[in-house]
CSV table of C-alpha atoms and ligand atoms in Angstrom, one decimal:
chain,number,residue,atom,x,y,z
L,28,MET,CA,98.2,139.9,85.7
L,29,ASN,CA,95.8,137.1,85.7
L,30,GLU,CA,94.5,137.1,89.2
L,31,GLU,CA,93.6,133.2,89.2
L,32,ASP,CA,96.8,132.2,88.3
L,33,HIS,CA,98.3,134.8,90.5
L,34,GLU,CA,96.3,133.2,93.5
L,35,PHE,CA,97.3,129.5,92.0
L,36,THR,CA,101.2,130.3,92.0
L,37,GLN,CA,100.9,131.3,95.6
L,38,LYS,CA,99.4,128.4,96.6
L,39,GLN,CA,102.0,126.4,94.5
L,40,LEU,CA,104.9,128.3,95.4
L,41,SER,CA,106.6,126.1,98.2
L,42,SER,CA,105.9,123.1,96.2
L,43,TYR,CA,107.5,124.3,93.2
L,44,LEU,CA,110.7,124.9,94.9
L,45,ASP,CA,110.5,121.5,95.9
L,46,GLY,CA,110.1,120.3,92.2
L,47,GLU,CA,107.1,118.6,93.2
L,48,VAL,CA,104.1,120.0,90.9
L,49,SER,CA,103.2,118.6,87.5
L,50,LYS,CA,104.4,119.6,84.5
L,51,THR,CA,101.4,121.5,83.2
L,52,ASN,CA,101.3,123.6,86.9
L,53,ARG,CA,104.9,124.4,86.2
L,54,GLU,CA,104.7,125.8,83.0
L,55,ILE,CA,101.6,128.0,84.5
L,56,ILE,CA,104.0,129.0,87.5
L,57,GLU,CA,106.8,129.8,85.4
L,58,ALA,CA,104.6,132.0,83.0
L,59,HIS,CA,103.1,133.8,86.2
L,60,LEU,CA,106.6,134.0,87.7
L,61,GLU,CA,107.7,136.0,84.3
L,62,THR,CA,105.1,138.9,85.1
L,63,CYS,CA,104.4,139.2,88.7
L,64,GLU,CA,107.4,140.5,91.2
L,65,GLU,CA,105.4,139.6,94.2
L,66,CYS,CA,105.1,135.9,93.3
L,67,ARG,CA,109.2,136.3,92.5
L,68,ALA,CA,109.8,137.8,95.8
L,69,ASP,CA,107.8,135.4,97.8
L,70,LEU,CA,109.4,132.2,95.8
L,71,GLU,CA,113.2,133.9,97.2
L,72,LEU,CA,111.7,134.1,100.4
L,73,LEU,CA,110.5,130.3,100.5
L,74,LYS,CA,114.0,129.7,99.3
L,75,THR,CA,116.0,131.7,102.0
L,76,ALA,CA,113.5,130.0,104.7
L,77,ALA,CA,114.0,126.5,103.6
L,78,GLU,CA,117.5,127.1,103.3
L,79,ALA,CA,118.3,128.5,106.7
L,80,LEU,CA,116.2,125.6,107.9
L,81,SER,CA,118.4,122.9,106.0
L,82,GLY,CA,121.7,124.8,107.0
L,83,SER,CA,120.8,124.1,110.7
L,84,ASP,CA,122.7,121.1,112.2
L,85,THR,CA,121.4,118.4,114.7
L,86,PRO,CA,122.6,119.5,117.8
L,87,PRO,CA,125.0,116.4,119.4
L,88,LEU,CA,123.7,113.5,121.3
L,89,PRO,CA,123.6,114.2,125.2
L,90,ASP,CA,126.3,112.5,127.2
L,91,GLN,CA,125.7,108.8,127.6
L,92,SER,CA,122.3,108.9,126.1
L,93,ASP,CA,123.2,105.8,124.6
L,94,THR,CA,123.6,104.1,127.6
L,95,ARG,CA,120.3,105.2,129.2
L,96,LEU,CA,118.6,104.3,125.7
L,97,LEU,CA,119.6,100.9,126.2
L,98,SER,CA,118.8,100.8,129.6
L,99,ALA,CA,115.2,102.4,129.0
L,100,ILE,CA,114.6,99.4,126.3
L,101,ARG,CA,116.0,96.4,128.2
L,102,ALA,CA,113.6,98.0,131.3
L,103,ALA,CA,110.8,98.2,128.6
L,104,ASP,CA,111.4,94.3,127.3
L,105,ALA,CA,111.7,93.1,130.9
L,106,LYS,CA,108.2,94.8,131.8
L,107,GLU,CA,106.6,93.3,128.5
L,108,ASN,CA,108.2,89.5,129.5
L,109,ALA,CA,107.2,89.8,133.0
L,110,PRO,CA,105.5,86.6,133.8
L,111,GLN,CA,101.8,87.0,133.1
L,112,PRO,CA,99.5,84.5,132.3
L,113,VAL,CA,98.4,85.9,129.0
L,114,THR,CA,101.8,86.4,127.8
L,115,GLU,CA,102.5,83.2,126.5
L,116,SER,CA,99.4,83.3,124.1
L,117,ALA,CA,100.1,86.8,123.2
L,118,LYS,CA,103.7,85.5,121.8
L,119,ARG,CA,102.3,83.0,119.8
L,120,PRO,CA,102.4,83.4,116.4
L,121,LEU,CA,98.8,85.1,114.9
L,122,TRP,CA,97.7,82.2,113.0
L,123,THR,CA,97.4,80.0,116.0
L,124,ARG,CA,95.0,82.2,117.8
L,125,PRO,CA,91.4,80.4,117.9
L,126,TRP,CA,90.1,83.2,115.8
L,127,ILE,CA,92.9,82.8,112.9
L,128,SER,CA,92.5,79.1,113.1
L,129,ALA,CA,88.7,79.6,112.5
L,130,ALA,CA,89.4,81.9,110.0
L,131,ALA,CA,91.7,79.4,108.5
L,132,GLY,CA,89.7,76.2,108.6
L,133,LEU,CA,86.9,78.3,107.4
L,134,ALA,CA,88.8,79.2,104.2
L,135,ALA,CA,89.6,75.8,103.8
L,136,VAL,CA,86.3,74.4,103.6
L,137,PHE,CA,84.6,77.5,102.5
L,138,LEU,CA,82.9,75.7,99.5
L,139,ILE,CA,81.2,73.1,101.4
L,140,VAL,CA,80.2,75.6,104.7
L,141,VAL,CA,78.2,78.5,103.8
L,142,VAL,CA,77.8,80.6,106.9
L,143,VAL,CA,75.5,83.7,106.2
L,144,SER,CA,75.5,86.1,109.2
L,145,VAL,CA,74.1,89.7,109.6
L,146,PRO,CA,76.6,91.7,111.0
L,147,SER,CA,75.6,93.5,114.0
L,148,PRO,CA,77.2,94.8,117.5
L,149,SER,CA,75.4,92.5,119.6
L,150,ASN,CA,76.0,89.4,117.4
L,151,VAL,CA,79.7,89.5,117.0
L,152,VAL,CA,80.9,87.0,120.0
L,153,GLN,CA,78.0,84.7,119.1
L,154,GLU,CA,79.2,84.8,115.6
L,155,ALA,CA,83.0,84.2,116.7
L,156,GLN,CA,81.8,81.4,119.0
L,157,LEU,CA,80.1,79.9,115.7
L,158,SER,CA,82.8,80.2,113.0
L,159,ASP,CA,85.4,78.5,116.4
L,160,GLU,CA,82.5,75.6,116.4
L,161,THR,CA,82.4,75.6,112.4
L,162,ALA,CA,86.3,75.0,112.5
L,163,GLN,CA,86.1,72.3,114.9
L,164,ARG,CA,83.3,70.7,113.1
L,165,ALA,CA,85.3,71.0,109.6
L,166,ALA,CA,88.4,69.7,111.2
L,167,PRO,CA,88.1,66.2,110.1
L,168,VAL,CA,87.6,67.4,106.7
L,169,GLU,CA,91.3,68.5,106.4
L,170,GLU,CA,93.1,65.9,107.9
L,171,SER,CA,95.8,66.6,105.5
L,172,ALA,CA,96.1,70.3,106.4
L,173,PRO,CA,96.1,70.4,110.6
L,174,ILE,CA,94.8,73.4,111.8
L,175,ALA,CA,94.1,72.5,115.5
L,176,ASP,CA,93.2,74.5,118.2
L,177,GLU,CA,97.1,74.3,119.6
L,178,PRO,CA,98.8,74.0,116.5
L,179,THR,CA,103.0,73.4,116.8
L,180,ALA,CA,105.1,74.8,115.1
L,181,GLY,CA,105.9,71.5,113.0
L,182,SER,CA,102.5,71.9,111.8
L,183,ILE,CA,102.9,75.5,110.4
L,184,GLU,CA,105.5,73.7,108.5
L,185,ALA,CA,103.6,70.9,107.7
L,186,ILE,CA,101.1,73.1,106.2
L,187,GLU,CA,103.8,75.0,104.3
L,188,GLU,CA,105.9,72.3,102.9
L,189,LYS,CA,102.3,71.5,101.7
L,190,GLU,CA,101.0,74.3,99.7
L,191,ALA,CA,104.0,75.6,99.3
L,192,LEU,CA,104.6,74.0,96.0
L,193,ASP,CA,100.6,74.9,94.6
L,194,LEU,CA,100.1,78.7,96.4
L,195,LYS,CA,98.5,81.1,94.5
L,196,THR,CA,100.9,83.7,93.6
L,197,LEU,CA,99.8,87.3,93.9
L,198,GLU,CA,101.3,90.6,93.2
L,199,ARG,CA,100.1,93.9,94.5
L,200,GLU,CA,98.5,94.8,91.0
L,201,ASP,CA,96.4,91.6,91.3
L,202,ILE,CA,94.8,92.5,94.7
L,203,PRO,CA,92.0,94.5,93.5
L,204,ASP,CA,90.7,91.5,90.8
L,205,PHE,CA,91.1,88.9,93.3
L,206,LEU,CA,89.2,91.2,95.8
L,207,GLU,CA,86.1,90.3,93.6
L,208,PRO,CA,83.4,89.9,96.2
L,209,ILE,CA,82.4,86.9,97.7
L,210,ASN,CA,78.6,86.4,98.8
L,211,THR,CA,78.9,84.7,101.9
L,212,GLU,CA,80.3,86.6,105.0
L,213,LEU,CA,81.8,85.4,108.1
L,214,THR,CA,82.0,87.9,111.0
L,215,VAL,CA,84.9,87.3,113.7
L,216,ALA,CA,85.7,88.8,116.9
L,217,LEU,CA,89.3,89.8,118.2
L,218,PRO,CA,90.4,87.9,121.1
L,219,GLU,CA,91.0,89.7,124.0
L,220,ASP,CA,94.6,88.9,124.3
L,221,ALA,CA,95.2,90.1,120.9
L,222,GLU,CA,98.8,92.2,120.5
L,223,PRO,CA,98.1,95.9,120.0
L,224,ALA,CA,99.2,95.6,116.4
L,225,VAL,CA,96.6,93.0,115.4
L,226,THR,CA,94.0,95.3,117.3
L,227,ALA,CA,95.1,98.2,115.6
L,228,ALA,CA,94.9,96.4,112.2
L,229,PHE,CA,91.6,94.9,113.0
L,230,GLU,CA,90.3,98.6,114.2
L,231,ALA,CA,91.5,99.8,110.9
L,232,ALA,CA,90.0,97.2,109.2
L,233,PRO,CA,86.1,96.2,109.3
L,234,PRO,CA,85.5,92.7,111.2
L,235,SER,CA,83.5,91.2,107.8
L,236,ILE,CA,85.7,88.3,106.6
L,237,HIS,CA,85.5,87.6,102.9
L,238,TYR,CA,88.6,85.6,102.5
L,239,PHE,CA,91.7,84.1,104.5
L,240,GLU,CA,94.0,82.1,102.6
L,241,GLN,CA,98.0,81.1,102.6
L,242,VAL,CA,99.6,82.8,99.3
L,243,LEU,CA,102.5,83.9,97.5
L,244,PHE,CA,102.3,87.7,97.8
L,245,GLU,CA,105.1,89.5,95.9
L,246,GLY,CA,107.0,86.4,96.0
L,247,GLU,CA,106.9,85.5,99.8
L,248,VAL,CA,104.4,83.5,101.9
L,249,SER,CA,101.9,85.1,103.3
L,250,TRP,CA,98.5,84.9,104.7
L,251,ILE,CA,95.9,87.2,102.9
L,252,LEU,CA,92.8,87.8,104.7
L,253,VAL,CA,90.3,90.3,103.2
L,254,ALA,CA,87.3,92.1,104.7
L,255,SER,CA,84.9,94.3,103.4
L,256,ASP,CA,82.4,96.9,104.7
L,257,ASN,CA,80.0,99.1,103.1
L,258,GLY,CA,81.6,97.5,99.4
L,259,LYS,CA,85.0,98.8,100.6
L,260,LYS,CA,87.3,96.0,100.9
L,261,LYS,CA,90.6,96.0,102.8
L,262,ALA,CA,93.3,93.0,102.3
L,263,LEU,CA,95.7,92.4,105.4
L,264,VAL,CA,98.6,91.1,105.0
L,265,PHE,CA,100.3,88.6,107.3
L,266,ASP,CA,103.7,87.4,107.2
L,267,ASP,CA,104.8,83.9,107.2
L,268,ASN,CA,105.9,84.9,110.9
L,269,GLY,CA,102.1,85.8,111.5
L,270,ILE,CA,103.1,89.4,111.8
L,271,LEU,CA,100.6,91.9,110.2
L,272,ALA,CA,103.0,93.2,107.4
L,273,ASP,CA,100.6,95.3,105.4
L,274,ILE,CA,97.5,96.6,104.9
L,275,LEU,CA,96.2,97.1,101.0
L,276,TYR,CA,92.9,98.8,99.9
D,12,MET,CA,124.8,86.0,112.7
D,13,ARG,CA,124.0,89.7,112.8
D,14,ASP,CA,126.4,92.9,112.5
D,15,GLU,CA,126.3,96.6,112.5
D,16,THR,CA,126.1,96.1,108.6
D,17,SER,CA,122.6,94.0,109.1
D,18,SER,CA,119.7,95.6,107.1
D,19,ASP,CA,117.0,97.0,109.4
D,20,ASN,CA,114.7,94.2,108.0
D,21,THR,CA,117.3,91.4,109.0
D,22,LEU,CA,117.4,93.1,112.8
D,23,ILE,CA,114.0,93.3,112.6
D,24,LYS,CA,112.7,89.8,112.0
D,25,GLU,CA,115.8,89.0,114.4
D,26,TYR,CA,113.9,91.2,116.9
D,27,LEU,CA,110.8,89.3,116.6
D,28,GLY,CA,112.2,86.4,116.6
D,29,GLY,CA,113.0,87.6,120.2
D,30,ASP,CA,116.5,88.8,119.8
D,31,LEU,CA,116.8,92.3,122.0
D,32,VAL,CA,119.9,92.8,120.7
D,33,ALA,CA,119.2,93.6,117.3
D,34,PHE,CA,116.2,95.9,118.3
D,35,GLU,CA,119.1,97.7,120.8
D,36,THR,CA,121.2,97.4,117.1
D,37,LEU,CA,118.6,99.3,115.1
D,38,ALA,CA,118.1,101.8,118.0
D,39,LEU,CA,121.4,102.9,118.2
D,40,ARG,CA,121.6,103.2,114.5
D,41,TYR,CA,118.6,105.7,114.3
D,42,GLN,CA,118.8,107.2,117.7
D,43,LYS,CA,120.8,110.7,116.4
D,44,ARG,CA,118.3,111.0,113.6
D,45,VAL,CA,115.6,110.4,116.2
D,46,PHE,CA,116.9,112.8,118.5
D,47,GLY,CA,117.4,115.5,115.8
D,48,ILE,CA,113.6,115.6,115.2
D,49,CYS,CA,112.6,115.5,118.7
D,50,PHE,CA,114.8,118.5,119.2
D,51,GLN,CA,113.5,120.4,116.4
D,52,MET,CA,110.3,119.7,117.1
D,53,LEU,CA,110.4,120.1,120.9
D,54,GLY,CA,113.3,122.6,121.4
D,55,SER,CA,114.6,121.1,124.1
D,56,SER,CA,117.5,118.6,124.6
D,57,THR,CA,116.5,117.1,127.8
D,58,GLU,CA,112.8,116.7,126.7
D,59,ALA,CA,114.1,115.3,123.0
D,60,GLU,CA,115.7,112.8,124.8
D,61,ASP,CA,113.5,111.7,126.7
D,62,VAL,CA,110.7,111.5,123.8
D,63,THR,CA,113.6,109.5,122.3
D,64,GLN,CA,113.5,106.9,124.6
D,65,GLU,CA,109.3,106.8,124.6
D,66,THR,CA,109.9,106.8,120.7
D,67,PHE,CA,111.8,103.6,120.6
D,68,ILE,CA,109.9,101.8,123.7
D,69,ALA,CA,106.8,102.3,121.4
D,70,LEU,CA,109.1,100.7,118.5
D,71,MET,CA,109.3,97.9,120.1
D,72,THR,CA,105.6,97.1,120.0
D,73,THR,CA,104.1,99.0,116.9
D,74,VAL,CA,107.6,97.3,115.0
D,75,LYS,CA,105.2,94.1,115.1
D,76,SER,CA,103.1,96.0,112.7
D,77,PHE,CA,105.8,97.6,110.7
D,78,ASN,CA,104.9,97.6,106.7
D,79,LYS,CA,108.0,96.0,104.9
D,80,ARG,CA,107.3,97.4,101.7
D,81,SER,CA,107.8,101.0,103.2
D,82,SER,CA,111.2,102.2,104.5
D,83,PHE,CA,112.0,101.4,108.0
D,84,SER,CA,113.1,105.1,108.4
D,85,THR,CA,110.1,106.4,107.2
D,86,TRP,CA,108.1,104.4,109.9
D,87,ILE,CA,110.5,105.6,112.9
D,88,TYR,CA,109.9,109.2,111.2
D,89,ARG,CA,106.1,108.4,111.4
D,90,VAL,CA,106.2,106.7,115.3
D,91,THR,CA,109.0,109.8,115.9
D,92,THR,CA,106.8,112.8,114.9
D,93,ASN,CA,103.7,111.3,116.4
D,94,ARG,CA,105.2,111.1,120.1
D,95,CYS,CA,106.6,114.5,119.5
D,96,LEU,CA,102.9,115.7,118.7
D,97,ASP,CA,101.3,113.7,121.6
D,98,ARG,CA,104.1,115.4,123.8
D,99,LEU,CA,103.2,119.0,122.2
D,100,ARG,CA,99.4,119.1,122.7
D,101,ALA,CA,100.1,117.8,126.2
D,102,LYS,CA,102.2,120.2,127.5
D,103,LYS,CA,99.9,123.2,125.1
D,104,SER,CA,99.3,125.3,127.8
D,105,VAL,CA,103.0,125.2,129.3
D,106,PRO,CA,105.2,128.1,127.6
D,107,VAL,CA,108.7,127.6,126.3
D,108,ASP,CA,111.3,127.9,128.5
D,109,PRO,CA,113.4,130.8,126.7
D,110,SER,CA,116.4,129.6,128.8
D,111,GLU,CA,116.0,126.3,126.7
D,112,LEU,CA,116.5,128.0,123.7
D,113,GLY,CA,119.7,130.3,123.9
D,114,PRO,CA,122.7,127.3,124.6
D,115,GLN,CA,120.7,124.8,122.4
D,116,GLY,CA,120.5,127.5,119.4
D,117,VAL,CA,124.8,127.8,119.6
D,118,MET,CA,125.0,124.1,119.2
D,119,TRP,CA,122.2,123.7,117.1
D,120,GLN,CA,123.6,126.3,114.3
D,121,SER,CA,126.8,124.9,113.0
D,122,SER,CA,129.4,128.3,113.6
D,123,ASP,CA,132.4,127.2,111.1
D,124,GLY,CA,132.8,130.9,110.0
D,125,GLY,CA,134.5,133.9,111.3
D,126,PRO,CA,133.2,135.5,114.9
D,127,GLU,CA,131.0,137.7,112.9
D,128,ASP,CA,129.5,134.9,111.2
D,129,SER,CA,129.0,132.4,113.7
D,130,ALA,CA,127.2,135.7,115.6
D,131,ILE,CA,125.0,135.7,112.7
D,132,ALA,CA,124.5,131.8,112.4
D,133,ARG,CA,123.5,131.6,115.9
D,134,ASP,CA,121.2,134.1,115.7
D,135,THR,CA,119.2,132.5,112.8
D,136,GLY,CA,120.0,129.3,114.5
D,137,GLU,CA,118.4,130.4,117.6
D,138,LEU,CA,115.4,132.6,115.4
D,139,ILE,CA,114.4,129.3,114.0
D,140,ALA,CA,114.4,127.2,116.7
D,141,LYS,CA,112.2,129.7,118.5
D,142,THR,CA,110.1,130.4,115.4
D,143,LEU,CA,109.7,126.6,114.9
D,144,ASN,CA,108.5,126.4,118.7
D,145,GLU,CA,105.7,128.8,117.9
D,146,ILE,CA,104.0,127.5,114.9
D,147,PRO,CA,101.6,124.6,115.1
D,148,GLY,CA,103.0,121.6,115.8
D,149,GLU,CA,101.9,119.7,112.7
D,150,PHE,CA,103.3,122.7,110.3
D,151,ARG,CA,106.5,122.2,112.0
D,152,ALA,CA,106.9,118.5,111.4
D,153,ALA,CA,106.2,119.2,107.7
D,154,VAL,CA,109.1,121.6,107.4
D,155,VAL,CA,111.4,119.7,109.8
D,156,LEU,CA,110.9,116.7,108.0
D,157,ARG,CA,111.2,118.7,104.6
D,158,ASP,CA,114.1,120.6,105.2
D,159,ILE,CA,115.8,119.6,107.7
D,160,GLU,CA,115.6,115.7,107.3
D,161,GLY,CA,115.5,116.2,103.8
D,162,LEU,CA,112.5,113.9,102.9
D,163,GLU,CA,110.6,113.5,99.9
D,164,TYR,CA,106.9,114.6,100.0
D,165,VAL,CA,105.5,111.2,100.0
D,166,ALA,CA,107.7,110.3,102.6
D,167,ILE,CA,106.3,113.0,104.8
D,168,ALA,CA,102.7,112.2,103.6
D,169,GLU,CA,103.5,108.9,104.8
D,170,ALA,CA,105.2,109.9,108.1
D,171,LEU,CA,102.6,112.1,108.8
D,172,ASP,CA,99.2,109.6,107.8
D,173,THR,CA,98.0,112.6,105.6
D,174,THR,CA,97.5,113.2,101.8
D,175,MET,CA,99.9,115.3,99.7
D,176,GLY,CA,97.7,118.2,99.1
D,177,THR,CA,97.9,118.6,103.0
D,178,VAL,CA,102.0,118.2,102.8
D,179,LYS,CA,102.5,120.7,100.4
D,180,SER,CA,100.0,122.9,102.3
D,181,ARG,CA,101.7,122.3,105.6
D,182,ILE,CA,105.2,122.7,104.4
D,183,SER,CA,104.1,125.8,102.6
D,184,ARG,CA,102.4,127.6,106.0
D,185,GLY,CA,105.7,126.3,107.8
D,186,ARG,CA,108.1,127.9,105.6
D,187,ARG,CA,106.0,131.2,105.1
D,188,LEU,CA,106.3,131.6,109.0
D,189,ILE,CA,109.5,131.0,109.0
D,190,ALA,CA,110.2,133.4,106.3
D,191,GLU,CA,107.8,135.9,108.1
D,192,ALA,CA,110.0,135.8,111.2
D,193,LEU,CA,113.5,136.0,109.6
D,194,ARG,CA,111.8,139.0,107.7
D,195,GLN,CA,110.6,140.4,110.8
D,196,SER,CA,114.2,140.4,112.5
D,197,GLN,CA,115.5,141.7,109.8
D,198,GLN,CA,117.9,138.9,108.6
D,199,ILE,CA,115.9,139.2,105.4
D,200,PRO,CA,115.5,143.0,103.9
D,201,GLU,CA,111.7,143.3,103.0
D,202,GLN,CA,111.2,142.6,99.4
D,203,GLY,CA,108.5,143.0,96.9
D,204,THR,CA,105.5,144.1,98.0
D,205,LYS,CA,102.6,144.6,95.1
I,10,LIG,ZN1,101.6,136.6,91.4
């Protein structure tokens, strides 16, 4: 009996049972099983355990648990929607936030305004302010694409209508090429009132933004925000409601 | 507009548009599945209901970052197992109340055979519930998702936010621990030693 094959088979038996091994590995395992009683017995044992587990039924839901679940959901919703000064802005679609507006504005004037920054913790806020100002200064350049500080839903529709016919069309597999580094970097800071989901996304992605543009991604109107850190790039995809829909690496 | 047959994605969209009833429809759709996982993970009906509620309340926020390109059920599995693992970590030092296990084990294991069959089934069910409770949460989550929920490895990797390699080894370890417990309880005869 080949000791190496034995160890390998021991490790892979459970995955083999589920058909989750490659063809080559399956051949190695099956050849070894022919010769090894211990592995055959272990396979049976794993099968028994898996069958015992899969034979178990889910217990019935406790009485009235659906009523209690709905009450809990309503209570959480009521709490979430309790009048608070920040609630209104927290509920706005993502791209109406100042930082996103700034990024969108910058994307529009990317070729005109070159912003070079050296990202460091101490200047992040300053950078964000800079980008805000940059966007405001850039505003007159893009009268036809009204990304203002407080855009209305209508303005977004206007942008979409204007650009719908001319959006860059991207599929998932286009992304690596699309992410070719752009030399200019812009650092944006997360607003304090960002929703947890956005915060999480930004904690996951480095704050160094390469690119921000509305595109047709896999056939859907989306916003693509590309960020990178130490050469590792990420693209965040926001859906047409401004909700984070995907993170691509 | 919305009804019981609306797709998950439609309901999510409606909820994000401000329709709470859409989320409630979604919650009722997945309640049993989420409760089932919580029960297998936590070994107690009361606690499972508690964490089921927590899971849906957490989903009300995290659904905003739901990745439409993976299935909503995978996403739910992810939030559910994370909640269960959090709960397990929080109560790590608290021993499982054995009185919780007995009656649950009866309900847990189907017992449509004869009296003897059901006695064995009940014992096996109890034993598995007990063993599941004793193995580390990460292994437990992997075998629960694989063998009880029937998820593909790739979906488990997504739900547990880990690699395929780790999923494979956790399922393997988990099953071996269960198998060992079954063997020690004499429900499986000792087999093939070297
Ligand atoms: Zn062997």
